[in-house]
PDB file of C-alpha atoms in Angstrom:
ATOM      1  CA  MET A 199       9.625   5.740 -10.404  1.00 44.00           C
ATOM      2  CA  SER A 200      13.194   6.608 -12.589  1.00 58.00           C
ATOM      3  CA  ARG A 201      12.505   6.166 -16.044  1.00 86.00           C
ATOM      4  CA  VAL A 202      12.220   2.261 -17.696  1.00 95.00           C
ATOM      5  CA  ALA A 203      14.449   1.757 -20.351  1.00 95.00           C
ATOM      6  CA  LEU A 204      13.636   0.248 -23.328  1.00 98.00           C
ATOM      7  CA  LYS A 205      16.293  -2.303 -24.649  1.00 98.00           C
ATOM      8  CA  SER A 206      17.056  -1.914 -28.533  1.00 98.00           C
ATOM      9  CA  ALA A 207      16.563  -4.691 -31.294  1.00 98.00           C
ATOM     10  CA  ARG A 208      20.427  -5.671 -30.673  1.00 98.00           C
ATOM     11  CA  GLU A 209      20.364  -4.975 -26.728  1.00 98.00           C
ATOM     12  CA  ILE A 210      18.036  -7.874 -26.602  1.00 98.00           C
ATOM     13  CA  GLU A 211      19.842  -9.765 -28.834  1.00 98.00           C
ATOM     14  CA  ILE A 212      22.688 -10.068 -26.181  1.00 98.00           C
ATOM     15  CA  MET A 213      20.479 -10.381 -23.442  1.00 98.00           C
ATOM     16  CA  ARG A 214      18.258 -13.446 -26.133  1.00 98.00           C
ATOM     17  CA  ARG A 215      21.951 -14.480 -25.694  1.00 98.00           C
ATOM     18  CA  ALA A 216      22.535 -14.167 -22.098  1.00 98.00           C
ATOM     19  CA  GLY A 217      18.798 -16.260 -21.111  1.00 98.00           C
ATOM     20  CA  ALA A 218      20.020 -19.119 -23.458  1.00 98.00           C
ATOM     21  CA  LEU A 219      23.310 -19.432 -21.348  1.00 98.00           C
ATOM     22  CA  VAL A 220      21.152 -19.421 -17.815  1.00 98.00           C
ATOM     23  CA  ALA A 221      18.969 -21.984 -18.982  1.00 98.00           C
ATOM     24  CA  GLU A 222      21.870 -23.830 -21.203  1.00 98.00           C
ATOM     25  CA  THR A 223      24.027 -23.843 -16.826  1.00 98.00           C
ATOM     26  CA  PHE A 224      20.618 -25.095 -15.293  1.00 98.00           C
ATOM     27  CA  ARG A 225      20.717 -28.564 -17.713  1.00 98.00           C
ATOM     28  CA  VAL A 226      24.031 -28.497 -17.068  1.00 98.00           C
ATOM     29  CA  LEU A 227      23.359 -28.972 -13.266  1.00 98.00           C
ATOM     30  CA  GLU A 228      19.686 -30.704 -13.168  1.00 98.00           C
ATOM     31  CA  PRO A 229      21.354 -34.162 -13.764  1.00 98.00           C
ATOM     32  CA  TYR A 230      23.201 -33.690 -10.017  1.00 98.00           C
ATOM     33  CA  VAL A 231      20.984 -32.081  -7.845  1.00 98.00           C
ATOM     34  CA  LYS A 232      20.294 -35.399  -6.098  1.00 98.00           C
ATOM     35  CA  PRO A 233      20.881 -36.867  -2.302  1.00 98.00           C
ATOM     36  CA  GLY A 234      24.266 -36.879  -1.268  1.00 98.00           C
ATOM     37  CA  VAL A 235      25.316 -33.944  -3.456  1.00 98.00           C
ATOM     38  CA  THR A 236      26.748 -29.843  -1.380  1.00 98.00           C
ATOM     39  CA  LEU A 237      25.092 -26.979  -2.656  1.00 98.00           C
ATOM     40  CA  LYS A 238      28.922 -25.826  -2.963  1.00 98.00           C
ATOM     41  CA  GLU A 239      29.729 -28.749  -5.719  1.00 98.00           C
ATOM     42  CA  LEU A 240      26.435 -27.331  -8.153  1.00 98.00           C
ATOM     43  CA  ASP A 241      27.838 -23.718  -7.469  1.00 98.00           C
ATOM     44  CA  THR A 242      31.414 -24.780  -9.292  1.00 98.00           C
ATOM     45  CA  LEU A 243      29.669 -26.413 -11.504  1.00 98.00           C
ATOM     46  CA  ALA A 244      28.405 -23.425 -12.287  1.00 98.00           C
ATOM     47  CA  GLU A 245      30.577 -21.639 -12.017  1.00 98.00           C
ATOM     48  CA  GLU A 246      32.605 -23.700 -14.493  1.00 98.00           C
ATOM     49  CA  HIS A 247      30.634 -23.640 -17.389  1.00 98.00           C
ATOM     50  CA  ILE A 248      29.305 -19.766 -17.037  1.00 98.00           C
ATOM     51  CA  ARG A 249      33.285 -18.724 -17.430  1.00 98.00           C
ATOM     52  CA  LYS A 250      33.991 -21.322 -20.121  1.00 98.00           C
ATOM     53  CA  ALA A 251      31.009 -19.507 -22.426  1.00 98.00           C
ATOM     54  CA  GLY A 252      32.673 -16.375 -21.748  1.00 98.00           C
ATOM     55  CA  ALA A 253      30.495 -14.880 -19.047  1.00 98.00           C
ATOM     56  CA  ILE A 254      30.947 -13.940 -15.992  1.00 98.00           C
ATOM     57  CA  PRO A 255      28.630 -14.916 -12.797  1.00 98.00           C
ATOM     58  CA  ALA A 256      26.608 -12.393 -12.009  1.00 98.00           C
ATOM     59  CA  TYR A 257      25.907 -13.081  -7.886  1.00 98.00           C
ATOM     60  CA  LEU A 258      29.662 -14.039  -7.767  1.00 98.00           C
ATOM     61  CA  GLY A 259      30.951 -10.586  -5.653  1.00 97.00           C
ATOM     62  CA  TYR A 260      27.894  -8.945  -6.100  1.00 97.00           C
ATOM     63  CA  GLY A 261      26.390  -6.176  -3.174  1.00 94.00           C
ATOM     64  CA  PRO A 262      27.902  -4.728  -0.465  1.00 93.00           C
ATOM     65  CA  LYS A 263      31.521  -4.614   0.173  1.00 92.00           C
ATOM     66  CA  ALA A 264      31.351  -5.174   3.652  1.00 91.00           C
ATOM     67  CA  SER A 265      29.873  -8.229   2.952  1.00 94.00           C
ATOM     68  CA  PRO A 266      29.487  -9.147  -0.863  1.00 97.00           C
ATOM     69  CA  PHE A 267      27.841 -12.748  -2.120  1.00 98.00           C
ATOM     70  CA  PRO A 268      29.952 -15.652  -1.772  1.00 98.00           C
ATOM     71  CA  GLY A 269      28.764 -17.801  -4.294  1.00 98.00           C
ATOM     72  CA  THR A 270      27.913 -18.364  -7.925  1.00 98.00           C
ATOM     73  CA  ILE A 271      24.043 -19.533  -7.687  1.00 98.00           C
ATOM     74  CA  CYS A 272      22.032 -18.634  -4.303  1.00 98.00           C
ATOM     75  CA  ALA A 273      20.751 -22.551  -3.227  1.00 98.00           C
ATOM     76  CA  SER A 274      18.081 -22.298  -1.129  1.00 98.00           C
ATOM     77  CA  VAL A 275      16.787 -25.595   0.258  1.00 98.00           C
ATOM     78  CA  ASN A 276      13.718 -26.105   2.198  1.00 98.00           C
ATOM     79  CA  GLU A 277      12.713 -22.596   4.626  1.00 98.00           C
ATOM     80  CA  VAL A 278      15.141 -20.483   2.536  1.00 98.00           C
ATOM     81  CA  ILE A 279      13.140 -18.236   0.528  1.00 98.00           C
ATOM     82  CA  CYS A 280      16.054 -16.638  -1.761  1.00 98.00           C
ATOM     83  CA  HIS A 281      19.552 -15.953  -1.716  1.00 98.00           C
ATOM     84  CA  GLY A 282      20.950 -19.229  -0.024  1.00 98.00           C
ATOM     85  CA  ILE A 283      24.546 -19.293  -0.106  1.00 98.00           C
ATOM     86  CA  PRO A 284      25.965 -22.183  -1.668  1.00 98.00           C
ATOM     87  CA  ASP A 285      28.039 -23.616   1.128  1.00 98.00           C
ATOM     88  CA  SER A 286      29.083 -27.264   3.111  1.00 98.00           C
ATOM     89  CA  ARG A 287      24.942 -28.057   3.356  1.00 98.00           C
ATOM     90  CA  VAL A 288      24.091 -31.801   1.727  1.00 98.00           C
ATOM     91  CA  LEU A 289      21.299 -31.929  -0.136  1.00 98.00           C
ATOM     92  CA  ARG A 290      19.160 -34.906   0.831  1.00 98.00           C
ATOM     93  CA  ASP A 291      16.077 -36.746   0.074  1.00 98.00           C
ATOM     94  CA  GLY A 292      12.290 -35.138   0.166  1.00 98.00           C
ATOM     95  CA  ASP A 293      14.483 -31.498   0.239  1.00 98.00           C
ATOM     96  CA  ILE A 294      13.383 -28.825  -2.541  1.00 98.00           C
ATOM     97  CA  VAL A 295      16.833 -26.308  -3.337  1.00 98.00           C
ATOM     98  CA  GLY A 296      15.509 -22.914  -5.126  1.00 98.00           C
ATOM     99  CA  VAL A 297      18.577 -22.637  -7.731  1.00 98.00           C
ATOM    100  CA  ASP A 298      19.034 -18.593  -8.621  1.00 98.00           C
ATOM    101  CA  ILE A 299      21.625 -17.870 -11.971  1.00 98.00           C
ATOM    102  CA  GLY A 300      22.577 -15.024 -13.359  1.00 98.00           C
ATOM    103  CA  VAL A 301      25.013 -14.222 -15.587  1.00 98.00           C
ATOM    104  CA  LEU A 302      27.094 -11.572 -17.534  1.00 98.00           C
ATOM    105  CA  LEU A 303      27.485 -11.854 -20.873  1.00 98.00           C
ATOM    106  CA  GLU A 304      28.908  -8.593 -23.521  1.00 98.00           C
ATOM    107  CA  GLY A 305      27.768  -5.550 -21.292  1.00 98.00           C
ATOM    108  CA  TYR A 306      23.988  -7.685 -20.190  1.00 98.00           C
ATOM    109  CA  TYR A 307      22.762  -9.548 -17.408  1.00 98.00           C
ATOM    110  CA  GLY A 308      20.217 -12.581 -17.748  1.00 98.00           C
ATOM    111  CA  ASP A 309      18.604 -14.412 -15.346  1.00 98.00           C
ATOM    112  CA  ALA A 310      16.366 -16.520 -13.336  1.00 98.00           C
ATOM    113  CA  CYS A 311      15.139 -19.375 -10.799  1.00 98.00           C
ATOM    114  CA  THR A 312      13.690 -23.081 -10.863  1.00 98.00           C
ATOM    115  CA  THR A 313      12.846 -24.850  -7.316  1.00 98.00           C
ATOM    116  CA  TYR A 314      14.029 -28.431  -7.708  1.00 98.00           C
ATOM    117  CA  THR A 315      12.842 -31.549  -5.782  1.00 98.00           C
ATOM    118  CA  VAL A 316      15.013 -34.097  -4.804  1.00 98.00           C
ATOM    119  CA  GLY A 317      14.565 -37.695  -4.442  1.00 97.00           C
ATOM    120  CA  THR A 318      10.820 -38.474  -3.625  1.00 97.00           C
ATOM    121  CA  VAL A 319       9.287 -35.064  -1.733  1.00 98.00           C
ATOM    122  CA  SER A 320       5.291 -34.931   0.000  1.00 98.00           C
ATOM    123  CA  ARG A 321       2.632 -34.571  -1.075  1.00 98.00           C
ATOM    124  CA  GLU A 322       1.929 -31.136  -0.302  1.00 98.00           C
ATOM    125  CA  VAL A 323       6.032 -29.918  -1.014  1.00 98.00           C
ATOM    126  CA  GLN A 324       4.966 -31.165  -4.530  1.00 98.00           C
ATOM    127  CA  GLY A 325       1.761 -29.309  -4.619  1.00 98.00           C
ATOM    128  CA  LEU A 326       3.739 -25.789  -3.432  1.00 98.00           C
ATOM    129  CA  VAL A 327       6.385 -26.285  -6.364  1.00 98.00           C
ATOM    130  CA  ASP A 328       4.016 -26.865  -9.297  1.00 98.00           C
ATOM    131  CA  THR A 329       1.862 -24.160  -7.750  1.00 98.00           C
ATOM    132  CA  THR A 330       5.132 -21.921  -8.217  1.00 98.00           C
ATOM    133  CA  ARG A 331       6.101 -22.898 -11.218  1.00 98.00           C
ATOM    134  CA  ASP A 332       2.345 -21.862 -12.281  1.00 98.00           C
ATOM    135  CA  ALA A 333       2.148 -18.690 -10.903  1.00 98.00           C
ATOM    136  CA  LEU A 334       4.740 -17.761 -12.848  1.00 98.00           C
ATOM    137  CA  ASN A 335       3.282 -19.114 -16.195  1.00 98.00           C
ATOM    138  CA  ALA A 336      -0.124 -17.795 -15.302  1.00 98.00           C
ATOM    139  CA  ALA A 337       1.634 -14.184 -15.834  1.00 98.00           C
ATOM    140  CA  LEU A 338       3.615 -14.695 -18.439  1.00 98.00           C
ATOM    141  CA  GLU A 339       0.138 -15.290 -20.095  1.00 98.00           C
ATOM    142  CA  VAL A 340      -0.879 -11.424 -19.020  1.00 98.00           C
ATOM    143  CA  VAL A 341       2.444  -9.571 -20.130  1.00 98.00           C
ATOM    144  CA  LYS A 342       1.615  -7.801 -23.472  1.00 98.00           C
ATOM    145  CA  PRO A 343       1.755  -4.787 -24.871  1.00 98.00           C
ATOM    146  CA  GLY A 344      -1.704  -2.559 -22.966  1.00 98.00           C
ATOM    147  CA  ALA A 345      -1.375  -4.374 -19.854  1.00 98.00           C
ATOM    148  CA  ARG A 346      -0.384  -3.053 -16.289  1.00 98.00           C
ATOM    149  CA  LEU A 347       1.836  -4.309 -13.677  1.00 98.00           C
ATOM    150  CA  GLY A 348      -0.533  -5.404 -11.691  1.00 98.00           C
ATOM    151  CA  ASP A 349      -1.998  -7.789 -13.529  1.00 98.00           C
ATOM    152  CA  ILE A 350       1.123  -9.885 -13.087  1.00 98.00           C
ATOM    153  CA  GLY A 351       1.551  -9.129  -9.510  1.00 98.00           C
ATOM    154  CA  HIS A 352      -3.139  -9.924  -9.956  1.00 98.00           C
ATOM    155  CA  ALA A 353      -2.090 -13.473 -11.696  1.00 98.00           C
ATOM    156  CA  ILE A 354       0.086 -14.440  -8.970  1.00 98.00           C
ATOM    157  CA  GLN A 355      -1.435 -13.885  -6.296  1.00 98.00           C
ATOM    158  CA  SER A 356      -5.009 -15.359  -6.805  1.00 98.00           C
ATOM    159  CA  LEU A 357      -3.163 -18.358  -8.090  1.00 98.00           C
ATOM    160  CA  ALA A 358      -1.160 -19.067  -5.306  1.00 98.00           C
ATOM    161  CA  GLU A 359      -4.137 -17.659  -2.641  1.00 98.00           C
ATOM    162  CA  GLY A 360      -6.629 -19.682  -4.297  1.00 98.00           C
ATOM    163  CA  ARG A 361      -5.055 -22.978  -3.794  1.00 98.00           C
ATOM    164  CA  GLY A 362      -4.440 -21.820  -0.114  1.00 98.00           C
ATOM    165  CA  TYR A 363      -0.265 -20.597  -0.092  1.00 98.00           C
ATOM    166  CA  SER A 364       1.143 -17.681   0.624  1.00 98.00           C
ATOM    167  CA  VAL A 365       3.207 -15.207  -1.288  1.00 98.00           C
ATOM    168  CA  VAL A 366       6.507 -12.770  -0.424  1.00 98.00           C
ATOM    169  CA  GLU A 367       5.979  -9.253  -0.600  1.00 97.00           C
ATOM    170  CA  GLU A 368       9.056  -7.814   0.248  1.00 97.00           C
ATOM    171  CA  TYR A 369      10.832  -9.398  -3.164  1.00 98.00           C
ATOM    172  CA  THR A 370       9.909  -8.822  -5.824  1.00 98.00           C
ATOM    173  CA  GLY A 371      11.023  -8.617  -9.998  1.00 98.00           C
ATOM    174  CA  HIS A 372      12.527  -6.108 -11.797  1.00 98.00           C
ATOM    175  CA  GLY A 373      13.846  -4.680 -15.155  1.00 98.00           C
ATOM    176  CA  ILE A 374      17.509  -6.069 -16.331  1.00 98.00           C
ATOM    177  CA  GLY A 375      19.344  -4.687 -19.111  1.00 98.00           C
ATOM    178  CA  LYS A 376      23.676  -3.661 -17.667  1.00 98.00           C
ATOM    179  CA  LYS A 377      22.462  -4.032 -14.287  1.00 97.00           C
ATOM    180  CA  LEU A 378      20.866  -6.570 -12.648  1.00 97.00           C
ATOM    181  CA  HIS A 379      18.123  -4.682 -10.982  1.00 97.00           C
ATOM    182  CA  GLU A 380      16.910  -1.765 -12.778  1.00 97.00           C
ATOM    183  CA  GLU A 381      13.219   0.021 -13.519  1.00 97.00           C
ATOM    184  CA  PRO A 382      10.990  -1.579 -12.706  1.00 98.00           C
ATOM    185  CA  THR A 383       9.895  -2.844  -9.775  1.00 98.00           C
ATOM    186  CA  VAL A 384       7.343  -6.129  -9.858  1.00 98.00           C
ATOM    187  CA  ARG A 385       5.373  -7.089  -7.199  1.00 98.00           C
ATOM    188  CA  HIS A 386       3.947 -10.612  -7.584  1.00 98.00           C
ATOM    189  CA  ARG A 387       0.464  -9.286  -5.174  1.00 97.00           C
ATOM    190  CA  GLY A 388      -1.457  -6.547  -7.088  1.00 97.00           C
ATOM    191  CA  VAL A 389      -4.277  -5.596  -8.337  1.00 97.00           C
ATOM    192  CA  ARG A 390      -5.459  -6.138 -11.962  1.00 97.00           C
ATOM    193  CA  TYR A 391      -5.017  -3.060 -14.079  1.00 97.00           C
ATOM    194  CA  THR A 392      -3.499  -0.906 -12.214  1.00 97.00           C
ATOM    195  CA  GLY A 393       0.390   0.318 -12.037  1.00 97.00           C
ATOM    196  CA  LEU A 394       2.861   0.919 -14.999  1.00 98.00           C
ATOM    197  CA  LYS A 395       1.549   0.055 -18.360  1.00 98.00           C
ATOM    198  CA  LEU A 396       3.592  -2.457 -20.256  1.00 98.00           C
ATOM    199  CA  VAL A 397       5.351  -1.405 -23.813  1.00 98.00           C
ATOM    200  CA  PRO A 398       7.560  -3.193 -26.251  1.00 98.00           C
ATOM    201  CA  GLY A 399      11.596  -3.194 -25.005  1.00 98.00           C
ATOM    202  CA  MET A 400      11.150  -3.297 -21.258  1.00 98.00           C
ATOM    203  CA  VAL A 401      12.689  -6.339 -20.199  1.00 98.00           C
ATOM    204  CA  PHE A 402      11.915  -7.147 -16.426  1.00 98.00           C
ATOM    205  CA  THR A 403      12.235 -11.163 -14.383  1.00 98.00           C
ATOM    206  CA  ILE A 404       9.024 -12.293 -13.055  1.00 98.00           C
ATOM    207  CA  GLU A 405      10.409 -14.901 -10.165  1.00 98.00           C
ATOM    208  CA  PRO A 406       7.373 -15.249  -7.298  1.00 98.00           C
ATOM    209  CA  MET A 407       8.208 -16.982  -4.234  1.00 98.00           C
ATOM    210  CA  ILE A 408       5.414 -19.037  -2.702  1.00 98.00           C
ATOM    211  CA  ASN A 409       5.039 -20.666   0.925  1.00 98.00           C
ATOM    212  CA  LEU A 410       3.307 -23.374   2.255  1.00 98.00           C
ATOM    213  CA  GLY A 411       2.482 -21.981   5.416  1.00 98.00           C
ATOM    214  CA  ARG A 412       3.147 -17.942   5.722  1.00 98.00           C
ATOM    215  CA  PRO A 413       4.058 -15.018   4.120  1.00 98.00           C
ATOM    216  CA  GLU A 414       6.363 -13.395   6.413  1.00 98.00           C
ATOM    217  CA  THR A 415      10.496 -13.659   6.079  1.00 98.00           C
ATOM    218  CA  ARG A 416      13.346 -13.760   8.252  1.00 98.00           C
ATOM    219  CA  LEU A 417      16.613 -12.022   6.950  1.00 98.00           C
ATOM    220  CA  LEU A 418      19.563 -14.856   8.784  1.00 98.00           C
ATOM    221  CA  SER A 419      22.545 -12.979  10.189  1.00 96.00           C
ATOM    222  CA  ASP A 420      24.477 -13.664   6.924  1.00 96.00           C
ATOM    223  CA  LYS A 421      22.379 -10.660   5.600  1.00 96.00           C
ATOM    224  CA  TRP A 422      21.847 -13.365   2.675  1.00 98.00           C
ATOM    225  CA  THR A 423      20.276 -15.730   3.044  1.00 98.00           C
ATOM    226  CA  VAL A 424      16.248 -14.957   3.390  1.00 98.00           C
ATOM    227  CA  ILE A 425      13.382 -17.704   5.761  1.00 98.00           C
ATOM    228  CA  THR A 426      10.338 -18.221   6.228  1.00 98.00           C
ATOM    229  CA  GLN A 427       9.066 -16.395   9.528  1.00 98.00           C
ATOM    230  CA  ASP A 428       7.589 -19.895  10.514  1.00 98.00           C
ATOM    231  CA  GLU A 429      10.296 -22.178   8.621  1.00 98.00           C
ATOM    232  CA  GLN A 430       7.352 -23.766   6.127  1.00 98.00           C
ATOM    233  CA  PRO A 431       8.799 -24.468   2.347  1.00 98.00           C
ATOM    234  CA  SER A 432       9.548 -21.785   0.185  1.00 98.00           C
ATOM    235  CA  ALA A 433       9.908 -22.844  -3.954  1.00 99.00           C
ATOM    236  CA  GLN A 434      10.392 -19.724  -6.673  1.00 98.00           C
ATOM    237  CA  PHE A 435      10.207 -19.768  -9.754  1.00 98.00           C
ATOM    238  CA  GLU A 436      12.123 -16.816 -12.288  1.00 98.00           C
ATOM    239  CA  HIS A 437      11.810 -15.441 -15.913  1.00 98.00           C
ATOM    240  CA  THR A 438      13.447 -13.326 -17.227  1.00 98.00           C
ATOM    241  CA  VAL A 439      10.722 -11.355 -20.021  1.00 98.00           C
ATOM    242  CA  VAL A 440      11.107  -8.843 -22.509  1.00 98.00           C
ATOM    243  CA  VAL A 441       7.787  -6.936 -24.163  1.00 98.00           C
ATOM    244  CA  THR A 442       6.954  -7.225 -27.605  1.00 98.00           C
ATOM    245  CA  ASP A 443       4.394  -6.111 -30.007  1.00 97.00           C
ATOM    246  CA  ARG A 444       2.925  -9.341 -30.084  1.00 95.00           C
ATOM    247  CA  GLY A 445       3.231  -9.937 -26.896  1.00 98.00           C
ATOM    248  CA  HIS A 446       6.391 -11.321 -25.452  1.00 98.00           C
ATOM    249  CA  GLU A 447       9.915 -13.697 -25.697  1.00 98.00           C
ATOM    250  CA  VAL A 448      10.852 -15.381 -22.506  1.00 98.00           C
ATOM    251  CA  LEU A 449      14.723 -15.068 -22.911  1.00 98.00           C
ATOM    252  CA  THR A 450      15.360 -17.574 -20.304  1.00 98.00           C
ATOM    253  CA  ARG A 451      13.141 -20.481 -21.488  1.00 93.00           C
TER     254      ARG A 451
END
């Protein structure tokens, strides 16, 4: 693994503002996440808000030149695990949608995801969403100087699997700063007391993807959309977090 770049107080302050814009964008979208709204409508609202704030949508045009990501948000409905394209699909009562938002502000990135319930969802799907949120919070609780990356993965895995759900392995959290994806890789399964030791100034995302059924994934032909192989629902929550002298600070709260 290459060296992890520690962020200065100045860099963290910029990333705090980027994270605040991400959180603000979720608040703008939330009233519109309801039956009858299209994913593209949510995408347009997000792009307008981000650009009005003087920032750049991080995902729009991201990736290989042959097939760059076409949206401002990732919008992942039901069996879509991550990287769902915000198209003309209409949200329906009982759906869940994972909305992932990234911004570039003053040269630094902010990145977070939340899974919304649309109308009234089944009890088992609500349990999946609640467990995924709980898994992220459990992981955040262990972030402090001297802890290790394996502790983060263990917190997520033990909680989710303890409730009968499965954890996606192929897609992970990541360091973040001047690049959207930096070192370290933050896995959502792990063994306690193993892996890289956390030190103040590290900034990374934790973004568990938890499945109602099995953990296996499948990439669709658009080269972006990832679904569960058994087509059972999946949920995701994500925050950007910085390790501080005393513990941690969530930058996208």
